[in-house]
Amino acid sequence: MNHAPAAQLQAHLNQARITGVTITPVAFKDPPLLNTVGVHEPFALRAIVEVHTDAGVSGFGETYGDAGHIARLKLAADSLPGTDIFNINSMRVAIIHALHQDTIEGGHGMSGMVTGSSTGDRVLSAFDVAALDIQGKLLGRPVSDLLGGAVREAIQFSGYLFYKWAAHPGQAGDAWGEALDPTGIVRQARTMVDRYGFGALKLKAGVFPPEEEIAAIQALRGEFPDLPLRIDPNAAWTVETSIRVGKELDGVLEYLEDPTPGIDGMAAVRREVGMPLATNMCVVSFADVAPAVAAGAVDVILSDHHFWGGLRRSQFLAGITETFGLGLSMHSNSHLGISLAAMVHLAAATPTLDYACDTHWPWKDPAEDVIKHGALKFRDGAVEVPTGPGLGIEVDRDALERLHRQYLDCGIRSRDDTGYMQRINSSYQLQSPRW
């Protein structure tokens, strides 16, 4: 028997140790999407992490692009050379140790709405994805195989609706137009559904008085009688307001997401409303799970590999939700193609995924990405799981350089929805809860 191919493969894998990391911050155009803490700035920030190995194979991860987060990524990167690319546990230990002396401020990437999740897991995430990308390339298998195997061939996503201005101040209007009332939201939703085929819709709320946002949901129900609907005010409502809205929309919503701040507040709402409560704000780390379960605060956890520690630790979360009978889906922040590919592979290999995932993808200029076109396409509201090695995508080096140059030129170094809104409207005040 000829053992040469197996021996050659083993020798190849034995060389798969990290030799260095390249971190490239990028910026891409973002529309003026409104939320309870302000409005999106003209550019969204991300960081592209490329991990190099002595096997001559590199892998990519994507994460937040705030200055503080990038500084932590660099601390972590300096700790990783020599680490076996297949030993993500060792990577995690090295990263946590590197962050022990962390005195960096800010850098959570979520404009203050989600800041309590584990810093170590936020930093680990991009390296975890890059390591799995490399492992898949070395083995000739997609990342979903490394996570246990795909149980679905395509991943369903929901259309993510936002109140928005027609344009950033001083700029030309975009193709989406203004959406500041129920008519505008329905028009936006119709474009989303017609263009991408979404089979569920979610409204980012907490922007206008609850009565106006209830009217928008009712208008969506009238236009789309069969689509599951969700609303997410980012904890902008008091417990009393949340209960009132929940009762008024009982039988209309698939779930109500983060209506009020904190585990105790969510539990108080949950005792009074009929539909499930979902969260990506009061349960954002493993330390939050036990108290949320004990309080009966939530029914659905919206995971996000960017702050749950990557793909494998997100699968750990999926096991916990299955154990306690909780629903599971995915949260989204403004992202590029590397993040979308990672989300798709994770969702494919997570049997207990119960709801269509969130995505900001439609809000991104199609011409702006760091991956080559063609690997990820929306069809009937879903993205097919790539079957090529690793993440199954190819980074476009020229595009990466263009978006890096845009980062350097735009001048934005940390996401600040509130500060941007206050520069436009000096009387704007941040309030939580707002109504």
CSV table of C-alpha atoms in Angstrom, one decimal:
chain,number,residue,atom,x,y,z
A,1,MET,CA,0.0,0.0,0.0
A,2,ASN,CA,1.3,3.5,-0.9
A,3,HIS,CA,1.2,5.7,2.1
A,4,ALA,CA,3.0,8.6,0.3
A,5,PRO,CA,0.0,10.9,-0.2
A,6,ALA,CA,-1.0,10.6,3.5
A,7,ALA,CA,2.5,11.2,4.6
A,8,GLN,CA,2.8,14.2,2.4
A,9,LEU,CA,-0.5,15.6,3.7
A,10,GLN,CA,0.7,15.1,7.3
A,11,ALA,CA,4.0,16.8,6.6
A,12,HIS,CA,2.0,19.7,5.0
A,13,LEU,CA,-0.2,20.0,8.1
A,14,ASN,CA,2.7,19.8,10.5
A,15,GLN,CA,3.9,23.1,9.0
A,16,ALA,CA,0.6,24.9,9.6
A,17,ARG,CA,1.8,27.4,12.3
A,18,ILE,CA,1.0,31.1,12.4
A,19,THR,CA,3.9,33.2,11.1
A,20,GLY,CA,2.2,36.6,11.3
A,21,VAL,CA,-1.1,38.6,11.0
A,22,THR,CA,-2.0,41.5,8.7
A,23,ILE,CA,-4.8,43.8,10.0
A,24,THR,CA,-6.3,46.1,7.4
A,25,PRO,CA,-9.0,48.6,8.5
A,26,VAL,CA,-11.5,49.5,5.8
A,27,ALA,CA,-14.5,51.8,5.3
A,28,PHE,CA,-17.5,51.4,3.0
A,29,LYS,CA,-20.4,53.8,2.3
A,30,ASP,CA,-23.4,53.6,4.7
A,31,PRO,CA,-26.8,55.2,4.3
A,32,PRO,CA,-28.3,57.5,6.9
A,33,LEU,CA,-30.1,54.7,8.8
A,34,LEU,CA,-31.8,55.8,12.0
A,35,ASN,CA,-31.9,54.1,15.4
A,36,THR,CA,-32.6,55.0,19.0
A,37,VAL,CA,-29.1,56.2,19.6
A,38,GLY,CA,-28.7,58.3,16.5
A,39,VAL,CA,-27.9,57.7,12.8
A,40,HIS,CA,-25.3,55.8,10.9
A,41,GLU,CA,-22.4,57.9,9.7
A,42,PRO,CA,-21.5,58.1,6.0
A,43,PHE,CA,-19.0,55.3,6.3
A,44,ALA,CA,-19.1,52.0,8.2
A,45,LEU,CA,-15.8,50.6,9.6
A,46,ARG,CA,-14.5,47.1,9.5
A,47,ALA,CA,-11.2,45.4,10.0
A,48,ILE,CA,-10.0,42.6,7.8
A,49,VAL,CA,-7.7,40.1,9.6
A,50,GLU,CA,-5.4,37.9,7.5
A,51,VAL,CA,-3.6,35.2,9.3
A,52,HIS,CA,-0.4,33.8,7.6
A,53,THR,CA,1.1,30.4,8.1
A,54,ASP,CA,4.4,28.6,7.3
A,55,ALA,CA,2.4,26.3,5.1
A,56,GLY,CA,2.0,29.2,2.6
A,57,VAL,CA,-1.7,29.4,3.2
A,58,SER,CA,-3.5,32.4,4.6
A,59,GLY,CA,-7.0,32.8,6.0
A,60,PHE,CA,-9.3,35.7,6.6
A,61,GLY,CA,-11.6,37.0,9.3
A,62,GLU,CA,-13.7,40.2,9.5
A,63,THR,CA,-14.5,42.2,12.6
A,64,TYR,CA,-15.2,45.7,13.9
A,65,GLY,CA,-13.1,48.6,12.7
A,66,ASP,CA,-13.1,50.9,15.6
A,67,ALA,CA,-9.7,52.2,16.7
A,68,GLY,CA,-9.9,50.6,20.2
A,69,HIS,CA,-10.8,47.3,18.7
A,70,ILE,CA,-8.0,47.4,16.1
A,71,ALA,CA,-5.5,48.2,18.9
A,72,ARG,CA,-6.7,45.0,20.7
A,73,LEU,CA,-6.4,43.0,17.5
A,74,LYS,CA,-2.8,44.1,17.2
A,75,LEU,CA,-2.1,43.0,20.8
A,76,ALA,CA,-3.6,39.6,20.0
A,77,ALA,CA,-1.8,39.3,16.7
A,78,ASP,CA,1.6,39.8,18.4
A,79,SER,CA,0.8,36.8,20.7
A,80,LEU,CA,0.0,34.3,18.0
A,81,PRO,CA,3.2,33.5,15.9
A,82,GLY,CA,4.2,29.9,16.4
A,83,THR,CA,0.6,28.8,17.3
A,84,ASP,CA,-0.7,25.6,15.5
A,85,ILE,CA,-3.5,26.8,13.2
A,86,PHE,CA,-5.5,23.8,14.2
A,87,ASN,CA,-5.3,24.6,17.9
A,88,ILE,CA,-7.9,27.4,18.4
A,89,ASN,CA,-8.0,26.7,22.1
A,90,SER,CA,-4.3,27.7,22.3
A,91,MET,CA,-5.1,30.8,20.2
A,92,ARG,CA,-7.8,31.8,22.7
A,93,VAL,CA,-5.5,31.3,25.7
A,94,ALA,CA,-2.8,33.4,24.0
A,95,ILE,CA,-5.3,36.2,23.1
A,96,ILE,CA,-6.8,36.4,26.6
A,97,HIS,CA,-3.3,36.5,28.1
A,98,ALA,CA,-2.3,39.3,25.7
A,99,LEU,CA,-5.4,41.3,26.7
A,100,HIS,CA,-4.7,41.1,30.5
A,101,GLN,CA,-2.9,44.4,30.4
A,102,ASP,CA,-5.5,46.0,28.1
A,103,THR,CA,-6.1,49.6,29.1
A,104,ILE,CA,-7.6,50.6,25.7
A,105,GLU,CA,-10.9,52.5,25.8
A,106,GLY,CA,-13.9,51.9,23.5
A,107,GLY,CA,-13.8,49.9,20.4
A,108,HIS,CA,-16.9,47.8,20.7
A,109,GLY,CA,-18.2,48.6,17.2
A,110,MET,CA,-21.8,48.8,18.2
A,111,SER,CA,-22.3,52.5,19.0
A,112,GLY,CA,-22.9,51.9,22.7
A,113,MET,CA,-25.9,49.6,22.2
A,114,VAL,CA,-24.1,46.4,23.0
A,115,THR,CA,-21.0,46.9,25.1
A,116,GLY,CA,-21.1,44.2,27.8
A,117,SER,CA,-19.9,41.2,25.9
A,118,SER,CA,-16.6,39.5,26.5
A,119,THR,CA,-13.7,41.6,25.1
A,120,GLY,CA,-11.7,38.4,24.7
A,121,ASP,CA,-14.4,36.8,22.6
A,122,ARG,CA,-14.8,39.9,20.5
A,123,VAL,CA,-11.1,39.8,19.7
A,124,LEU,CA,-10.9,36.1,19.2
A,125,SER,CA,-13.7,35.9,16.7
A,126,ALA,CA,-11.8,37.1,13.6
A,127,PHE,CA,-8.9,34.9,14.4
A,128,ASP,CA,-11.2,31.9,14.9
A,129,VAL,CA,-12.8,32.5,11.5
A,130,ALA,CA,-9.4,33.0,9.8
A,131,ALA,CA,-8.0,29.8,11.4
A,132,LEU,CA,-11.0,27.8,10.2
A,133,ASP,CA,-10.6,29.3,6.7
A,134,ILE,CA,-7.0,28.1,6.7
A,135,GLN,CA,-7.9,24.6,8.0
A,136,GLY,CA,-10.5,24.2,5.3
A,137,LYS,CA,-8.0,25.3,2.6
A,138,LEU,CA,-5.4,22.8,3.9
A,139,LEU,CA,-7.9,20.0,4.0
A,140,GLY,CA,-9.8,20.9,0.9
A,141,ARG,CA,-13.1,21.1,2.8
A,142,PRO,CA,-15.6,23.9,3.4
A,143,VAL,CA,-15.8,25.5,6.9
A,144,SER,CA,-19.2,24.0,7.4
A,145,ASP,CA,-17.7,20.5,7.3
A,146,LEU,CA,-15.2,21.5,10.0
A,147,LEU,CA,-18.2,22.6,12.1
A,148,GLY,CA,-19.8,19.2,11.8
A,149,GLY,CA,-21.3,19.3,8.4
A,150,ALA,CA,-24.0,21.4,6.7
A,151,VAL,CA,-27.6,20.4,7.5
A,152,ARG,CA,-29.1,22.9,5.0
A,153,GLU,CA,-27.9,24.0,1.6
A,154,ALA,CA,-29.0,27.6,1.8
A,155,ILE,CA,-29.5,30.1,4.7
A,156,GLN,CA,-32.7,32.2,4.9
A,157,PHE,CA,-32.3,35.9,5.9
A,158,SER,CA,-34.8,38.5,6.8
A,159,GLY,CA,-35.2,41.9,5.2
A,160,TYR,CA,-33.9,44.5,7.7
A,161,LEU,CA,-35.9,47.7,7.5
A,162,PHE,CA,-34.8,51.1,8.8
A,163,TYR,CA,-36.2,54.5,9.2
A,164,LYS,CA,-33.9,56.6,7.1
A,165,TRP,CA,-33.3,60.1,5.7
A,166,ALA,CA,-33.3,60.6,1.9
A,167,ALA,CA,-29.5,61.4,2.1
A,168,HIS,CA,-26.7,62.3,4.5
A,169,PRO,CA,-26.7,66.1,4.9
A,170,GLY,CA,-25.0,67.8,2.0
A,171,GLN,CA,-25.0,64.6,-0.1
A,172,ALA,CA,-27.1,63.5,-3.0
A,173,GLY,CA,-30.0,61.2,-2.3
A,174,ASP,CA,-29.6,57.4,-2.7
A,175,ALA,CA,-31.7,54.9,-4.6
A,176,TRP,CA,-33.6,53.8,-1.4
A,177,GLY,CA,-35.1,57.2,-0.7
A,178,GLU,CA,-36.6,58.5,2.5
A,179,ALA,CA,-38.5,56.3,4.9
A,180,LEU,CA,-39.9,58.3,7.9
A,181,ASP,CA,-43.5,57.0,8.1
A,182,PRO,CA,-45.4,53.8,7.5
A,183,THR,CA,-45.8,54.6,3.7
A,184,GLY,CA,-42.0,54.9,3.4
A,185,ILE,CA,-41.3,51.8,5.4
A,186,VAL,CA,-43.8,49.7,3.3
A,187,ARG,CA,-42.2,51.1,0.1
A,188,GLN,CA,-38.7,50.1,1.4
A,189,ALA,CA,-40.0,46.7,2.3
A,190,ARG,CA,-41.5,46.1,-1.1
A,191,THR,CA,-38.2,46.9,-2.7
A,192,MET,CA,-36.4,44.5,-0.3
A,193,VAL,CA,-38.8,41.7,-1.0
A,194,ASP,CA,-38.9,42.2,-4.8
A,195,ARG,CA,-35.1,42.5,-5.1
A,196,TYR,CA,-34.0,39.8,-2.7
A,197,GLY,CA,-37.0,37.6,-2.1
A,198,PHE,CA,-37.0,37.9,1.7
A,199,GLY,CA,-39.5,35.7,3.5
A,200,ALA,CA,-39.4,37.7,6.8
A,201,LEU,CA,-39.1,41.4,7.7
A,202,LYS,CA,-37.7,43.2,10.7
A,203,LEU,CA,-38.1,46.9,11.5
A,204,LYS,CA,-35.5,48.8,13.4
A,205,ALA,CA,-37.6,50.9,15.8
A,206,GLY,CA,-37.0,53.2,18.8
A,207,VAL,CA,-36.8,56.2,16.5
A,208,PHE,CA,-40.4,57.6,16.7
A,209,PRO,CA,-43.1,57.4,19.3
A,210,PRO,CA,-44.3,53.8,19.7
A,211,GLU,CA,-47.7,54.6,18.2
A,212,GLU,CA,-46.1,55.5,14.9
A,213,GLU,CA,-44.0,52.4,14.9
A,214,ILE,CA,-47.0,50.2,15.7
A,215,ALA,CA,-48.7,51.9,12.7
A,216,ALA,CA,-45.7,50.9,10.5
A,217,ILE,CA,-45.9,47.3,11.6
A,218,GLN,CA,-49.7,47.2,10.9
A,219,ALA,CA,-49.0,48.7,7.5
A,220,LEU,CA,-46.4,46.0,6.8
A,221,ARG,CA,-49.0,43.4,7.9
A,222,GLY,CA,-51.5,44.8,5.4
A,223,GLU,CA,-49.0,44.8,2.6
A,224,PHE,CA,-47.4,41.4,3.5
A,225,PRO,CA,-50.1,39.3,5.1
A,226,ASP,CA,-48.1,36.1,5.2
A,227,LEU,CA,-44.6,37.2,6.1
A,228,PRO,CA,-43.2,36.9,9.7
A,229,LEU,CA,-42.7,40.4,11.1
A,230,ARG,CA,-40.3,41.5,13.9
A,231,ILE,CA,-39.6,44.9,15.6
A,232,ASP,CA,-36.4,45.9,17.4
A,233,PRO,CA,-36.4,49.2,19.3
A,234,ASN,CA,-33.0,48.5,20.9
A,235,ALA,CA,-34.4,48.8,24.4
A,236,ALA,CA,-35.9,52.2,23.8
A,237,TRP,CA,-39.1,51.5,25.7
A,238,THR,CA,-40.0,51.3,29.4
A,239,VAL,CA,-41.4,48.1,30.7
A,240,GLU,CA,-44.9,49.7,30.7
A,241,THR,CA,-44.5,50.9,27.1
A,242,SER,CA,-43.1,47.5,26.0
A,243,ILE,CA,-46.1,45.7,27.5
A,244,ARG,CA,-48.5,48.0,25.8
A,245,VAL,CA,-46.9,47.6,22.4
A,246,GLY,CA,-46.6,43.8,22.9
A,247,LYS,CA,-50.3,43.5,23.7
A,248,GLU,CA,-51.3,45.7,20.8
A,249,LEU,CA,-49.2,43.6,18.3
A,250,ASP,CA,-50.0,40.3,19.8
A,251,GLY,CA,-50.7,37.9,16.9
A,252,VAL,CA,-48.9,40.2,14.5
A,253,LEU,CA,-45.2,39.8,15.5
A,254,GLU,CA,-43.1,36.7,15.1
A,255,TYR,CA,-41.1,38.0,18.1
A,256,LEU,CA,-40.5,41.2,19.9
A,257,GLU,CA,-36.7,42.0,20.1
A,258,ASP,CA,-35.2,43.9,23.0
A,259,PRO,CA,-38.1,46.2,23.8
A,260,THR,CA,-36.6,47.3,27.2
A,261,PRO,CA,-33.2,47.4,28.9
A,262,GLY,CA,-31.8,44.6,31.1
A,263,ILE,CA,-32.7,41.1,32.1
A,264,ASP,CA,-35.1,42.2,34.9
A,265,GLY,CA,-36.9,44.5,32.5
A,266,MET,CA,-37.2,41.9,29.8
A,267,ALA,CA,-38.5,39.4,32.4
A,268,ALA,CA,-41.2,41.8,33.5
A,269,VAL,CA,-42.3,42.3,29.9
A,270,ARG,CA,-42.2,38.5,29.2
A,271,ARG,CA,-44.7,37.8,32.0
A,272,GLU,CA,-47.2,40.1,30.4
A,273,VAL,CA,-47.0,39.6,26.6
A,274,GLY,CA,-47.9,36.7,24.4
A,275,MET,CA,-45.3,36.6,21.7
A,276,PRO,CA,-41.6,35.4,22.2
A,277,LEU,CA,-39.0,38.0,23.3
A,278,ALA,CA,-35.7,37.9,21.5
A,279,THR,CA,-32.4,39.6,22.5
A,280,ASN,CA,-28.9,40.5,21.4
A,281,MET,CA,-28.6,43.2,24.1
A,282,CYS,CA,-29.3,41.6,27.5
A,283,VAL,CA,-27.7,38.2,26.6
A,284,VAL,CA,-24.4,39.0,24.9
A,285,SER,CA,-21.9,36.7,26.6
A,286,PHE,CA,-21.9,33.3,28.2
A,287,ALA,CA,-22.1,35.0,31.6
A,288,ASP,CA,-25.5,36.4,30.8
A,289,VAL,CA,-27.2,33.1,29.9
A,290,ALA,CA,-27.8,31.7,33.4
A,291,PRO,CA,-29.4,34.8,34.9
A,292,ALA,CA,-31.6,35.3,31.8
A,293,VAL,CA,-32.8,31.7,31.9
A,294,ALA,CA,-33.4,31.9,35.7
A,295,ALA,CA,-35.4,35.1,35.2
A,296,GLY,CA,-37.4,33.7,32.3
A,297,ALA,CA,-36.4,36.9,30.4
A,298,VAL,CA,-36.0,35.7,26.8
A,299,ASP,CA,-37.2,33.1,24.4
A,300,VAL,CA,-34.8,33.7,21.5
A,301,ILE,CA,-31.1,34.5,21.6
A,302,LEU,CA,-29.7,36.3,18.5
A,303,SER,CA,-26.2,35.0,18.3
A,304,ASP,CA,-23.4,37.0,16.6
A,305,HIS,CA,-20.1,35.3,16.1
A,306,HIS,CA,-18.4,38.6,16.2
A,307,PHE,CA,-19.0,38.9,19.9
A,308,TRP,CA,-19.6,35.3,20.9
A,309,GLY,CA,-16.0,34.3,20.2
A,310,GLY,CA,-16.2,33.0,16.6
A,311,LEU,CA,-17.9,30.0,15.0
A,312,ARG,CA,-17.0,27.2,17.4
A,313,ARG,CA,-18.0,29.1,20.5
A,314,SER,CA,-21.2,30.2,18.7
A,315,GLN,CA,-22.0,26.5,18.3
A,316,PHE,CA,-21.4,26.1,22.0
A,317,LEU,CA,-24.1,28.8,22.5
A,318,ALA,CA,-26.4,26.8,20.2
A,319,GLY,CA,-26.0,23.8,22.4
A,320,ILE,CA,-27.0,25.8,25.4
A,321,THR,CA,-30.1,27.2,23.7
A,322,GLU,CA,-31.1,23.7,22.7
A,323,THR,CA,-30.6,22.4,26.3
A,324,PHE,CA,-32.8,25.1,27.8
A,325,GLY,CA,-35.4,25.1,25.0
A,326,LEU,CA,-34.6,28.6,23.7
A,327,GLY,CA,-34.9,29.7,20.1
A,328,LEU,CA,-31.8,30.8,18.1
A,329,SER,CA,-31.1,33.1,15.3
A,330,MET,CA,-28.4,35.6,14.2
A,331,HIS,CA,-27.9,39.3,14.8
A,332,SER,CA,-26.3,41.5,12.2
A,333,ASN,CA,-24.2,44.6,12.2
A,334,SER,CA,-23.0,46.5,9.0
A,335,HIS,CA,-20.7,43.9,7.4
A,336,LEU,CA,-18.9,42.8,4.2
A,337,GLY,CA,-18.6,39.5,2.4
A,338,ILE,CA,-16.1,37.7,4.8
A,339,SER,CA,-18.6,38.1,7.6
A,340,LEU,CA,-21.5,37.0,5.5
A,341,ALA,CA,-19.6,33.9,4.4
A,342,ALA,CA,-18.8,33.1,8.0
A,343,MET,CA,-22.4,33.5,9.0
A,344,VAL,CA,-23.6,31.3,6.2
A,345,HIS,CA,-21.2,28.4,7.1
A,346,LEU,CA,-22.1,28.7,10.8
A,347,ALA,CA,-25.9,28.7,10.1
A,348,ALA,CA,-25.4,25.7,7.7
A,349,ALA,CA,-23.8,23.7,10.5
A,350,THR,CA,-26.2,24.7,13.3
A,351,PRO,CA,-29.2,22.3,13.3
A,352,THR,CA,-31.2,24.3,15.9
A,353,LEU,CA,-31.3,27.5,14.0
A,354,ASP,CA,-35.0,28.5,14.4
A,355,TYR,CA,-35.5,31.8,12.5
A,356,ALA,CA,-34.3,33.6,9.4
A,357,CYS,CA,-31.1,35.5,10.2
A,358,ASP,CA,-30.6,39.2,10.2
A,359,THR,CA,-28.3,40.9,7.6
A,360,HIS,CA,-27.4,44.5,6.7
A,361,TRP,CA,-26.3,43.2,3.2
A,362,PRO,CA,-28.9,45.1,1.1
A,363,TRP,CA,-27.7,48.4,2.6
A,364,LYS,CA,-24.2,48.0,1.2
A,365,ASP,CA,-23.2,49.4,-2.2
A,366,PRO,CA,-22.8,46.2,-4.3
A,367,ALA,CA,-19.6,47.6,-5.8
A,368,GLU,CA,-18.0,47.9,-2.4
A,369,ASP,CA,-16.6,44.7,-0.9
A,370,VAL,CA,-13.4,42.9,-0.2
A,371,ILE,CA,-14.3,39.6,-1.8
A,372,LYS,CA,-14.7,38.8,-5.5
A,373,HIS,CA,-18.2,38.8,-6.8
A,374,GLY,CA,-20.1,35.6,-7.4
A,375,ALA,CA,-19.5,33.5,-4.3
A,376,LEU,CA,-22.4,34.9,-2.3
A,377,LYS,CA,-25.8,35.6,-3.9
A,378,PHE,CA,-29.2,36.2,-2.5
A,379,ARG,CA,-31.9,34.1,-4.1
A,380,ASP,CA,-35.4,33.8,-2.7
A,381,GLY,CA,-34.2,35.5,0.5
A,382,ALA,CA,-31.4,32.9,1.0
A,383,VAL,CA,-27.7,32.5,0.4
A,384,GLU,CA,-26.3,29.2,-0.8
A,385,VAL,CA,-23.6,27.7,1.4
A,386,PRO,CA,-20.2,27.9,-0.4
A,387,THR,CA,-18.8,24.4,-1.1
A,388,GLY,CA,-15.2,25.4,-1.9
A,389,PRO,CA,-12.3,25.0,0.6
A,390,GLY,CA,-12.4,27.2,3.7
A,391,LEU,CA,-14.9,30.0,3.6
A,392,GLY,CA,-15.3,29.4,-0.2
A,393,ILE,CA,-14.6,33.0,-1.1
A,394,GLU,CA,-11.6,34.9,-2.6
A,395,VAL,CA,-10.4,38.2,-1.4
A,396,ASP,CA,-10.0,40.9,-4.0
A,397,ARG,CA,-6.7,42.5,-3.1
A,398,ASP,CA,-7.3,45.6,-5.2
A,399,ALA,CA,-10.7,46.1,-3.6
A,400,LEU,CA,-9.2,45.6,-0.2
A,401,GLU,CA,-6.7,48.4,-0.9
A,402,ARG,CA,-9.4,50.7,-2.2
A,403,LEU,CA,-11.5,50.3,0.9
A,404,HIS,CA,-8.5,50.8,3.1
A,405,ARG,CA,-7.7,54.0,1.2
A,406,GLN,CA,-11.3,55.0,1.8
A,407,TYR,CA,-10.8,54.4,5.5
A,408,LEU,CA,-7.7,56.6,5.6
A,409,ASP,CA,-9.5,59.4,3.7
A,410,CYS,CA,-12.9,59.3,5.5
A,411,GLY,CA,-11.4,60.4,8.8
A,412,ILE,CA,-13.8,58.2,10.9
A,413,ARG,CA,-12.0,56.1,13.4
A,414,SER,CA,-14.8,54.9,15.7
A,415,ARG,CA,-18.6,54.4,15.2
A,416,ASP,CA,-20.5,57.2,16.9
A,417,ASP,CA,-24.2,57.3,15.8
A,418,THR,CA,-25.0,59.7,18.7
A,419,GLY,CA,-22.2,62.1,18.0
A,420,TYR,CA,-23.1,62.2,14.3
A,421,MET,CA,-26.7,62.9,15.1
A,422,GLN,CA,-25.8,65.7,17.5
A,423,ARG,CA,-23.6,67.3,14.9
A,424,ILE,CA,-26.6,67.5,12.7
A,425,ASN,CA,-29.2,68.3,15.4
A,426,SER,CA,-27.6,69.9,18.4
A,427,SER,CA,-30.7,69.4,20.6
A,428,TYR,CA,-30.6,65.6,20.2
A,429,GLN,CA,-30.2,63.8,23.5
A,430,LEU,CA,-29.4,60.2,24.2
A,431,GLN,CA,-32.0,58.6,26.4
A,432,SER,CA,-32.6,55.0,27.5
A,433,PRO,CA,-35.3,54.2,27.7
A,434,ARG,CA,-36.7,56.9,25.4
A,435,TRP,CA,-40.5,56.2,25.7
